[in-house]
Short mmCIF file of C-alpha atoms and ligand atoms in Angstrom, two decimals:
data_model
loop_
_atom_site.label_atom_id
_atom_site.label_comp_id
_atom_site.label_asym_id
_atom_site.label_seq_id
_atom_site.Cartn_x
_atom_site.Cartn_y
_atom_site.Cartn_z
CA UNK T 157 0.00 0.00 0.00
CA UNK T 158 2.65 2.49 -1.10
CA UNK T 159 0.15 5.19 -2.16
CA UNK T 160 -2.24 5.31 0.79
CA UNK T 161 -3.80 8.81 0.88
CA UNK T 162 -1.62 9.98 -2.00
CA UNK T 163 -3.39 12.06 -4.63
CA UNK T 164 -2.42 10.78 -8.06
CA UNK T 165 -3.25 11.95 -11.60
CA UNK T 166 -2.81 9.55 -14.53
CA UNK T 167 -3.37 10.90 -18.06
CA UNK T 168 -4.73 8.71 -20.84
CA UNK T 169 -6.25 6.58 -18.09
CA UNK T 170 -9.53 5.61 -19.79
CA UNK T 171 -7.94 2.54 -21.39
CA UNK T 172 -4.72 0.77 -22.28
CA UNK T 173 -1.52 1.37 -20.35
CA UNK T 174 -2.85 4.41 -18.48
CA UNK T 175 -5.77 2.42 -17.12
CA UNK T 176 -3.40 -0.33 -15.91
CA UNK T 177 -1.11 2.26 -14.30
CA UNK T 178 -4.04 3.93 -12.52
CA UNK T 179 -5.33 0.54 -11.39
CA UNK T 180 -1.98 -0.38 -9.89
CA UNK T 181 -1.69 2.92 -7.98
CA UNK T 182 -5.33 2.63 -6.84
CA UNK T 183 -4.79 -0.95 -5.65
CA UNK T 184 -2.03 0.39 -3.41
CA UNK T 185 -4.27 3.04 -1.84
CA UNK T 186 -3.93 5.95 -4.29
CA UNK T 187 -6.70 8.55 -4.52
CA UNK T 188 -6.98 8.58 -8.28
CA UNK T 189 -7.84 11.28 -10.79
CA UNK T 190 -8.21 9.61 -14.18
CA UNK T 191 -7.71 12.13 -17.00
CA UNK T 192 -8.68 11.50 -20.61
CA UNK T 193 -10.37 13.07 -23.63
CA UNK T 194 -12.71 10.09 -24.11
CA UNK T 195 -15.50 10.87 -21.62
CA UNK T 196 -17.49 7.67 -22.25
CA UNK T 197 -14.55 5.29 -21.83
CA UNK T 198 -13.44 7.28 -18.81
CA UNK T 199 -16.82 6.91 -17.10
CA UNK T 200 -16.77 3.15 -17.71
CA UNK T 201 -13.28 2.86 -16.23
CA UNK T 202 -14.12 4.98 -13.19
CA UNK T 203 -17.22 2.84 -12.57
CA UNK T 204 -15.06 -0.31 -12.75
CA UNK T 205 -12.57 1.18 -10.29
CA UNK T 206 -15.29 2.18 -7.82
CA UNK T 207 -16.86 -1.29 -8.07
CA UNK T 208 -13.47 -2.69 -7.08
CA UNK T 209 -13.49 -0.40 -4.03
CA UNK T 210 -10.94 2.09 -5.38
CA UNK T 211 -11.15 5.86 -4.92
CA UNK T 212 -11.35 7.31 -8.43
CA UNK T 213 -12.79 10.30 -10.24
CA UNK T 214 -12.86 11.23 -13.93
CA UNK T 215 -11.37 14.39 -15.40
CA UNK T 216 -12.22 15.05 -19.04
CA UNK T 217 -9.47 17.02 -20.73
CA UNK T 218 -7.83 17.74 -24.05
CA UNK T 219 -4.16 17.56 -23.11
CA UNK T 220 -3.10 19.46 -26.23
CA UNK T 221 -4.43 22.61 -24.50
CA UNK T 222 -2.04 24.05 -21.91
CA UNK T 223 -4.76 26.16 -20.23
CA UNK T 224 -6.79 22.96 -19.65
CA UNK T 225 -3.73 21.26 -18.15
CA UNK T 226 -3.19 24.17 -15.73
CA UNK T 227 -6.87 24.03 -14.72
CA UNK T 228 -6.70 20.26 -14.10
CA UNK T 229 -3.68 20.52 -11.80
CA UNK T 230 -5.00 23.59 -9.93
CA UNK T 231 -8.50 22.16 -9.44
CA UNK T 232 -7.03 18.86 -8.18
CA UNK T 233 -5.04 20.73 -5.55
CA UNK T 234 -8.06 22.91 -4.68
CA UNK T 235 -10.33 19.87 -4.25
CA UNK T 236 -7.94 17.43 -2.58
CA UNK T 237 -5.62 19.82 -0.81
CA UNK T 238 -2.55 18.35 -2.47
CA UNK T 239 -1.04 16.43 -5.39
CA UNK T 240 1.57 13.72 -4.88
CA UNK T 241 1.99 11.83 -8.15
CA UNK T 242 1.58 12.90 -11.79
CA UNK T 243 1.76 10.22 -14.49
CA UNK T 244 2.08 11.76 -17.98
CA UNK T 245 0.99 8.87 -20.16
CA UNK T 246 -1.50 9.89 -22.89
CA UNK T 247 0.07 9.62 -26.32
CA UNK T 248 -0.63 8.91 -29.95
CA UNK T 249 1.27 7.17 -32.73
CA UNK T 250 0.65 8.42 -36.28
CA UNK T 251 2.21 6.20 -38.93
CA UNK T 252 3.24 7.74 -42.23
CA UNK T 253 6.39 8.10 -44.30
CA UNK T 254 8.35 11.13 -43.14
CA UNK T 255 8.03 12.57 -46.67
CA UNK T 256 4.20 12.47 -46.38
CA UNK T 257 3.82 13.69 -42.79
CA UNK T 258 1.54 16.79 -42.69
CA UNK T 259 2.65 19.69 -40.51
CA UNK T 260 -0.64 19.82 -38.57
CA UNK T 261 -0.38 16.10 -37.65
CA UNK T 262 3.24 16.60 -36.61
CA UNK T 263 2.19 19.50 -34.36
CA UNK T 264 -0.71 17.51 -32.87
CA UNK T 265 1.53 14.53 -32.07
CA UNK T 266 4.21 16.73 -30.47
CA UNK T 267 1.59 18.70 -28.50
CA UNK T 268 0.17 15.52 -26.97
CA UNK T 269 3.28 13.32 -26.63
CA UNK T 270 5.79 15.92 -25.47
CA UNK T 271 4.51 19.46 -24.91
CA UNK T 272 1.68 18.27 -22.63
CA UNK T 273 4.20 16.31 -20.51
CA UNK T 274 6.31 19.45 -20.07
CA UNK T 275 3.45 21.76 -19.16
CA UNK T 276 1.71 19.26 -16.87
CA UNK T 277 5.02 18.76 -15.07
CA UNK T 278 5.46 22.55 -14.89
CA UNK T 279 2.01 23.01 -13.33
CA UNK T 280 2.47 20.08 -10.89
CA UNK T 281 5.96 21.20 -9.89
CA UNK T 282 4.66 24.62 -8.83
CA UNK T 283 2.56 22.82 -6.19
CA UNK T 284 5.25 20.25 -5.41
CA UNK T 285 7.66 23.07 -4.57
CA UNK T 286 5.20 24.50 -2.02
CA UNK T 287 4.53 21.03 -0.59
CA UNK T 288 8.21 20.15 -0.36
CA UNK T 289 8.16 17.37 -2.96
CA UNK T 290 6.33 15.22 -5.46
CA UNK T 291 6.82 12.65 -8.19
CA UNK T 292 6.39 12.62 -11.96
CA UNK T 293 6.50 9.51 -14.13
CA UNK T 294 6.25 9.81 -17.93
CA UNK T 295 5.57 7.21 -20.61
CA UNK T 296 8.32 7.04 -23.20
CA UNK T 297 8.74 4.11 -25.63
CA UNK T 298 11.28 1.58 -26.89
CA UNK T 299 11.05 3.68 -30.06
CA UNK T 300 12.94 6.45 -28.24
CA UNK T 301 16.06 4.30 -28.56
CA UNK T 302 15.15 2.04 -31.54
CA UNK T 303 13.16 4.04 -34.11
CA UNK T 304 11.13 2.13 -36.69
CA UNK T 305 10.01 3.31 -40.14
CA UNK T 306 6.87 5.43 -40.56
CA UNK T 307 7.10 6.53 -36.91
CA UNK T 308 9.64 9.34 -37.11
CA UNK T 309 7.74 12.12 -35.27
CA UNK T 310 6.70 9.53 -32.66
CA UNK T 311 10.34 8.47 -32.12
CA UNK T 312 11.38 12.14 -31.87
CA UNK T 313 8.65 12.83 -29.29
CA UNK T 314 9.63 9.83 -27.17
CA UNK T 315 13.37 10.61 -27.32
CA UNK T 316 12.23 14.07 -26.18
CA UNK T 317 10.50 12.49 -23.19
CA UNK T 318 13.77 10.81 -22.18
CA UNK T 319 15.52 14.20 -22.43
CA UNK T 320 12.67 15.89 -20.55
CA UNK T 321 12.97 13.58 -17.53
CA UNK T 322 16.77 13.90 -17.51
CA UNK T 323 16.63 17.71 -17.65
CA UNK T 324 13.75 18.17 -15.21
CA UNK T 325 15.07 15.45 -12.89
CA UNK T 326 18.25 17.49 -12.72
CA UNK T 327 16.61 20.88 -12.23
CA UNK T 328 14.01 19.75 -9.73
CA UNK T 329 16.05 17.47 -7.49
CA UNK T 330 16.83 20.38 -5.15
CA UNK T 331 13.09 20.80 -4.48
CA UNK T 332 12.51 17.14 -3.55
CA UNK T 333 10.83 16.47 -6.89
CA UNK T 334 11.68 13.29 -8.83
CA UNK T 335 11.01 12.97 -12.59
CA UNK T 336 11.45 9.62 -14.37
CA UNK T 337 10.07 7.67 -17.33
CA UNK T 338 9.18 4.14 -18.29
CA UNK T 339 9.86 3.10 -21.89
CA UNK T 340 7.50 0.24 -22.76
CA UNK T 341 8.06 -2.38 -25.41
CA UNK T 342 5.05 -3.86 -27.21
CA UNK T 343 1.76 -4.22 -25.30
CA UNK T 344 -1.41 -5.26 -27.18
CA UNK T 345 -3.42 -2.06 -26.61
CA UNK T 346 -5.63 -0.30 -29.18
CA UNK T 347 -2.55 1.61 -30.38
CA UNK T 348 -0.75 -1.61 -31.32
CA UNK T 349 -3.91 -3.33 -32.66
CA UNK T 350 -4.40 -0.39 -35.04
CA UNK T 351 -0.78 -0.69 -36.22
CA UNK T 352 -1.28 -4.39 -36.96
CA UNK T 353 -4.53 -3.63 -38.85
CA UNK T 354 -2.72 -0.95 -40.87
CA UNK T 355 -0.05 -3.54 -41.80
CA UNK T 356 2.70 -1.42 -40.26
CA UNK T 357 3.32 -3.59 -37.21
CA UNK T 358 4.43 -7.07 -38.33
CA UNK T 359 4.05 -9.44 -35.37
CA UNK T 360 6.40 -12.14 -36.80
CA UNK T 361 9.11 -9.55 -37.46
CA UNK T 362 8.77 -8.19 -33.91
CA UNK T 363 8.88 -11.64 -32.33
CA UNK T 364 12.06 -12.45 -34.29
CA UNK T 365 13.79 -9.57 -32.48
CA UNK T 366 12.18 -9.72 -29.02
CA UNK T 367 14.29 -11.83 -26.63
CA UNK T 368 11.24 -12.84 -24.58
CA UNK T 369 9.14 -13.69 -27.72
CA UNK T 370 5.86 -12.28 -26.42
CA UNK T 371 3.83 -9.13 -26.02
CA UNK T 372 4.11 -7.58 -22.59
CA UNK T 373 1.15 -7.22 -20.23
CA UNK T 374 0.01 -3.68 -19.37
CA UNK T 375 0.41 -4.67 -15.71
CA UNK T 376 4.15 -5.20 -16.30
CA UNK T 377 4.48 -1.56 -17.38
CA UNK T 378 2.25 -0.42 -14.51
CA UNK T 379 4.52 -2.22 -12.01
CA UNK T 380 7.45 -0.08 -13.19
CA UNK T 381 5.40 3.10 -12.92
CA UNK T 382 4.35 2.21 -9.37
CA UNK T 383 7.97 1.50 -8.45
CA UNK T 384 9.22 4.83 -9.82
CA UNK T 385 6.30 6.73 -8.25
CA UNK T 386 6.90 5.15 -4.82
CA UNK T 387 9.42 5.81 -2.09
CA UNK T 388 11.12 2.55 -3.13
CA UNK T 389 12.64 4.68 -5.90
CA UNK T 390 13.53 7.60 -3.61
CA UNK T 391 17.10 7.58 -4.96
CA UNK T 392 16.14 7.59 -8.63
CA UNK T 393 15.52 10.66 -10.78
CA UNK T 394 16.16 11.71 -14.37
CA UNK T 395 16.06 8.09 -15.56
CA UNK T 396 14.23 6.18 -18.26
CA UNK T 397 13.48 2.59 -17.28
CA UNK T 398 13.08 0.37 -20.33
CA UNK T 399 10.40 -2.27 -19.71
CA UNK T 400 10.61 -3.89 -23.10
CA UNK T 401 11.30 -7.61 -22.74
CA UNK T 402 14.89 -6.98 -23.84
CA UNK T 403 13.94 -5.34 -27.16
CA UNK T 404 16.27 -2.33 -27.03
CA UNK T 405 19.17 -4.36 -25.63
CA UNK T 406 18.99 -6.70 -28.63
CA UNK T 407 20.87 -6.43 -31.92
CA UNK T 408 19.79 -7.95 -35.21
CA UNK T 409 17.40 -10.93 -35.64
CA UNK T 410 19.04 -14.30 -35.04
CA UNK T 411 18.89 -17.49 -37.14
CA UNK T 412 15.45 -19.13 -36.79
CA UNK T 413 16.86 -22.57 -35.84
CA UNK T 414 19.39 -21.31 -33.27
CA UNK T 415 19.92 -23.98 -30.55
N1 NAD B 156 1.01 -0.03 -26.38
C1 NAD B 156 2.30 -0.08 -26.53
O1 NAD B 156 2.85 -1.12 -26.94
C2 NAD B 156 3.16 1.12 -26.21
C3 NAD B 156 4.55 0.98 -26.33
C4 NAD B 156 5.37 2.05 -26.01
C5 NAD B 156 4.81 3.24 -25.56
N2 NAD B 156 3.46 3.36 -25.46
C6 NAD B 156 2.93 4.64 -24.97
O2 NAD B 156 2.02 4.38 -23.90
C7 NAD B 156 1.08 5.45 -23.82
C8 NAD B 156 -0.32 4.86 -23.78
O3 NAD B 156 -0.54 4.16 -24.96
P1 NAD B 156 -1.65 3.01 -25.12
O4 NAD B 156 -1.01 1.91 -25.88
O5 NAD B 156 -2.29 2.74 -23.82
O6 NAD B 156 -2.64 3.77 -26.13
P2 NAD B 156 -4.22 3.88 -26.17
O7 NAD B 156 -4.52 4.49 -27.51
O8 NAD B 156 -4.87 2.59 -25.80
O9 NAD B 156 -4.54 4.95 -25.00
C9 NAD B 156 -4.27 6.31 -25.14
C10 NAD B 156 -5.23 7.10 -24.27
O10 NAD B 156 -4.93 8.50 -24.41
C11 NAD B 156 -6.15 9.21 -24.57
N3 NAD B 156 -5.94 10.47 -25.31
C12 NAD B 156 -5.68 10.59 -26.63
N4 NAD B 156 -5.63 11.89 -26.99
C13 NAD B 156 -5.85 12.61 -25.85
C14 NAD B 156 -5.93 14.01 -25.57
N5 NAD B 156 -5.76 14.94 -26.53
N6 NAD B 156 -6.18 14.41 -24.30
C15 NAD B 156 -6.38 13.46 -23.32
N7 NAD B 156 -6.32 12.13 -23.54
C16 NAD B 156 -6.06 11.71 -24.79
C17 NAD B 156 -7.05 8.25 -25.35
O11 NAD B 156 -8.42 8.59 -25.25
C18 NAD B 156 -6.70 6.91 -24.69
O12 NAD B 156 -7.51 6.63 -23.57
C19 NAD B 156 1.35 6.37 -25.02
O13 NAD B 156 2.15 7.46 -24.61
C20 NAD B 156 2.14 5.46 -25.95
O14 NAD B 156 2.95 6.19 -26.82
C21 NAD B 156 2.62 2.33 -25.77
#
């Protein structure tokens, strides 16, 4: 119960990895604010959480709008008296050749995957400073270290997340604020399902490279987030923890019949 009475915001929490992260924090006593743009999915998830006995409330937000981010953080502190954990997780992957990538889609992806993480951390840190501390965990990706074709802006945004946690971890350490990231490998969420449907994610090709030869469970990513958000990680800041089944440590595919 590492998060008893801790007020925690998770973005992109209506489904997928964010939902699993919020569930893990809630199961350890966290008072959860689940933030997402998808109001319907969010309501379903909050209902599920409450049925399980967790403390959870929905917050509908478009994270590409900085004024909405500021309002979310301020209203959380007004309502709950504090904020302890911010998980910047919402993100999108748009798959197109770099030569065909429209400027407005590039801007949208960067606004959600990177700019929102910066400004949510900025808003949270203003309160953390007054409180004497707080924790931020961001969702990066294996793509931050191993880019794949048709995902160039995504890879840039996620490498930016790794730089963001290093830079902010450094700057904010003196205020008792820790900033880290998890970099997931492949988890079968809607994001990955869509990539398979589009023919851009080739499951056989991925499995030939992945040392553990399987998709990860969302709960395996959530376990890393809970670790980094907890006092168990009190000595860790500025780091990106790769939870990727060995993907980014691997080199080229090996012979199929290797003994
Ligand atoms: N699934 C994977 O294998 C994988 C691997 C590496 C990194 N990631 C990262 O994990 C994070 C979560 O991905 P996922 O796989 O759970 O995806 P997902 O598409 O299942 O979930 C994303 C969530 O973000 C919400 N969202 C989208 N736009 C928003 C906006 N403007 N404002 C607020 N919320 C918004 C969606 O409604 C959704 O609930 C992303 O940052 C993604 O890049 C995922």
